[in-house]
C-alpha cells in the first residue's frame, strides 16, 4: 500500500485523538459516582425490603391489638351486664347468686389477663412502628444521597460528552486528509490492537516499544517515502518522521 507521507503523518494525529476518545470513554465508564450509586442503590433496595417487613409486622400487631381490645370489650360488657343483674336484686336464689358472683369474678380476672395482653401487644407495636420510622428515614436519606451522586454523575457525563464531541469533531477533520484505503487499514488495526498507527522514533516502534533490527531499519530506509510500513513485531502502521533516525 502507498500513501503520501503527509497523509501517513496524519495517522499520528488520528491515533492521538483516538487515544483521547478512548480515555474519555474509559473515564465515563469508571466514574467513582457510578460505583457509589450502585452501592447506595443496593443499600436502598435492602432497606426497602426491611421497610416492607417492618410495616408487615406493625400491621400484624395492629390487627392483633384490635382483636385483643375487642376481646377485652366483650368480656367487660359481659361483666357489666352480670354486675347490673347482681345490683338489681333480680337474683334471689343463694345458689344462683353465688354462681353469678363467681362468674363476675372470673370475667374480671379474664379482663385483667386480656388487658395485660393488650399492653404487651401495644409495646411490641410501638417498637415495630419505631422500627418502621427509623428504616424509612434511613432509606429516604440514602435515596437523597443517591440523588446527589446522580447529579454529580450527570454533570460529569455532560462534561465528558462535551469534550468527546469536540475531539470527534477534530477527528472528522483529520479523517478527510487520509485516503480511504489507508484509513480502512488503520481502523482494522485499531480494532485489533487498540492503536492502529505508531511513530517510528530512533529506530523504535512506539506502538509496541520494540527496537527494530538493523536489517529492518535498512529495509525501511530503502523503501520509498510513500510506502506504508508495518512493524514486524506488532503489525501496526509505522509512521516515519524526522525523529525516526533513518
XYZ file of C-alpha atoms in Angstrom:
246
model
C 0.000 0.000 0.000
C 1.192 3.519 -0.788
C 0.136 6.860 0.624
C 1.635 10.324 0.703
C 3.976 10.894 3.684
C 1.776 13.806 4.813
C -1.265 11.510 4.868
C 0.672 8.901 6.838
C 1.725 11.519 9.378
C -1.920 12.466 9.822
C -2.383 8.945 11.175
C -0.389 10.029 14.222
C -2.794 12.916 14.782
C -5.683 10.491 14.337
C -4.153 7.998 16.762
C -3.683 10.738 19.354
C -7.298 11.852 19.013
C -8.500 8.246 19.219
C -6.421 7.816 22.359
C -8.143 10.844 23.896
C -11.563 9.462 22.891
C -10.702 6.094 24.458
C -9.530 7.766 27.669
C -12.733 9.781 27.858
C -14.827 6.647 27.281
C -12.875 4.829 29.995
C -13.322 7.758 32.343
C -17.068 7.756 31.617
C -17.323 4.023 32.368
C -15.298 4.231 35.574
C -16.616 7.376 37.203
C -16.464 6.904 41.004
C -20.064 8.106 41.150
C -21.193 5.012 39.219
C -19.839 2.608 41.843
C -21.177 4.896 44.557
C -24.656 4.917 43.007
C -24.628 1.120 42.625
C -23.575 0.662 46.260
C -26.217 3.094 47.536
C -28.883 1.538 45.296
C -28.115 -1.885 46.745
C -28.449 -0.499 50.265
C -31.700 1.289 49.356
C -33.067 -1.977 47.939
C -32.173 -3.849 51.131
C -33.761 -1.151 53.247
C -36.881 -1.166 51.061
C -37.223 -4.878 51.818
C -36.708 -4.175 55.513
C -39.365 -1.448 55.399
C -41.867 -3.889 53.915
C -41.015 -6.447 56.586
C -41.289 -3.865 59.388
C -44.568 -2.486 58.026
C -45.955 -6.002 57.727
C -45.026 -6.748 61.341
C -46.518 -3.443 62.508
C -49.701 -4.150 60.550
C -49.996 -7.656 62.013
C -49.556 -6.250 65.508
C -52.171 -3.560 64.838
C -54.680 -6.245 63.842
C -53.643 -8.373 66.818
C -54.148 -5.380 69.130
C -57.570 -4.653 67.656
C -58.613 -8.264 68.217
C -57.293 -8.286 71.778
C -59.057 -4.993 72.557
C -62.265 -6.425 71.099
C -61.883 -9.438 73.389
C -61.424 -7.095 76.357
C -64.562 -5.155 75.392
C -66.536 -8.376 75.002
C -65.523 -9.622 78.448
C -66.087 -6.183 80.027
C -69.590 -5.951 78.543
C -70.464 -9.392 79.880
C -69.095 -8.469 83.320
C -71.025 -5.170 83.376
C -74.212 -6.968 82.344
C -73.808 -9.553 85.117
C -72.964 -6.820 87.615
C -76.168 -4.990 86.734
C -78.136 -8.193 87.313
C -76.426 -8.610 90.636
C -77.018 -4.977 91.662
C -80.670 -5.054 90.573
C -81.541 -7.736 93.150
C -83.172 -9.859 90.487
C -81.211 -12.917 91.592
C -82.588 -14.138 94.903
C -81.541 -17.766 94.977
C -78.355 -18.158 97.073
C -77.067 -20.752 94.623
C -77.705 -18.519 91.578
C -76.290 -15.544 93.442
C -73.086 -17.398 94.251
C -72.813 -18.589 90.657
C -73.280 -15.056 89.331
C -70.719 -13.636 91.718
C -68.258 -16.354 90.691
C -68.843 -15.617 87.029
C -68.300 -11.883 87.604
C -65.039 -12.586 89.422
C -63.937 -14.921 86.629
C -64.778 -12.315 83.988
C -62.868 -9.647 85.914
C -59.803 -11.905 86.063
C -60.194 -12.676 82.362
C -60.466 -8.975 81.583
C -57.293 -8.285 83.573
C -55.415 -11.007 81.725
C -56.592 -9.719 78.360
C -55.645 -6.137 79.253
C -52.128 -7.331 80.044
C -52.055 -8.994 76.633
C -53.162 -5.703 75.046
C -50.414 -3.807 76.856
C -47.797 -6.324 75.749
C -49.008 -6.077 72.142
C -49.022 -2.271 72.352
C -45.388 -2.295 73.481
C -44.403 -4.599 70.623
C -46.380 -2.465 68.164
C -44.725 0.712 69.448
C -41.342 -0.892 68.891
C -42.370 -2.067 65.412
C -43.700 1.379 64.492
C -40.427 2.939 65.680
C -38.514 0.460 63.527
C -40.640 1.403 60.514
C -39.961 5.098 61.108
C -36.242 4.512 61.538
C -35.916 2.285 58.469
C -37.982 4.594 56.258
C -35.871 7.573 57.342
C -32.670 5.668 56.606
C -33.991 4.542 53.214
C -35.121 8.051 52.286
C -31.822 9.524 53.465
C -29.882 7.129 51.269
C -32.204 7.805 48.345
C -31.476 11.515 48.747
C -27.733 10.803 48.864
C -28.094 8.738 45.703
C -29.810 11.675 44.045
C -26.820 13.880 44.883
C -24.457 11.269 43.423
C -26.628 11.015 40.314
C -26.450 14.780 39.870
C -22.644 14.631 40.109
C -22.612 11.733 37.638
C -24.808 13.594 35.170
C -22.609 16.702 35.436
C -19.506 14.584 34.799
C -21.237 12.839 31.882
C -22.121 16.209 30.360
C -18.538 17.431 30.687
C -17.066 14.234 29.235
C -19.602 14.090 26.403
C -18.906 17.708 25.504
C -15.161 17.096 25.388
C -15.669 13.871 23.451
C -17.838 15.661 20.883
C -15.138 18.298 20.403
C -12.461 15.641 19.919
C -14.653 13.703 17.496
C -15.152 16.914 15.519
C -11.377 17.291 15.219
C -11.121 13.615 14.266
C -13.610 14.108 11.452
C -11.415 16.880 10.075
C -8.283 14.725 10.240
C -10.004 11.799 8.523
C -10.594 13.928 5.419
C -6.799 14.115 4.922
C -6.356 10.320 4.911
C -7.009 8.122 1.847
C -9.852 5.632 2.250
C -7.681 2.502 1.903
C -5.142 3.755 4.443
C -7.918 4.759 6.818
C -9.580 1.336 6.457
C -6.288 -0.375 7.333
C -5.807 1.917 10.312
C -9.334 1.228 11.610
C -8.843 -2.524 11.198
C -5.579 -2.442 13.146
C -7.099 -0.201 15.785
C -9.908 -2.701 16.316
C -7.312 -5.460 16.721
C -4.679 -3.714 18.807
C -6.320 -0.620 20.245
C -3.796 1.557 18.380
C -3.635 1.471 14.586
C -0.524 3.532 13.940
C 2.617 4.495 15.816
C 5.639 6.651 15.221
C 8.983 5.166 14.317
C 11.283 7.041 16.675
C 15.026 6.453 16.907
C 14.681 3.054 15.290
C 11.994 2.012 17.772
C 8.275 1.331 17.304
C 6.400 3.424 19.834
C 3.381 1.139 19.462
C 4.962 -1.987 20.939
C 8.136 -0.322 22.275
C 10.282 -2.715 20.268
C 13.648 -1.681 18.844
C 13.904 -2.661 15.197
C 16.743 -4.787 13.927
C 19.418 -3.257 11.735
C 18.126 -5.317 8.824
C 14.595 -3.981 9.348
C 15.835 -0.417 9.633
C 17.803 -0.828 6.402
C 14.704 -2.223 4.711
C 12.704 0.807 5.799
C 15.443 3.165 4.662
C 15.341 1.560 1.240
C 11.555 1.842 0.969
C 10.033 4.729 -0.940
C 8.669 7.628 1.121
C 5.104 6.862 0.123
C 5.221 3.161 1.020
C 3.136 2.220 4.065
C 5.427 0.439 6.518
C 4.226 -2.081 9.118
C 6.012 -3.057 12.306
C 7.124 -6.661 12.039
C 6.518 -7.179 15.763
C 3.063 -5.651 16.376
C 1.906 -5.156 12.742
C 0.827 -1.568 13.376
C 1.452 1.077 10.744
C 4.856 2.648 11.324
C 4.886 6.326 10.509
C 8.233 7.803 9.559
C 9.073 11.328 10.745
C 12.193 13.416 11.263
C 12.535 11.653 14.634
C 12.705 8.181 13.102
C 16.513 8.159 12.987
C 16.686 6.966 9.401
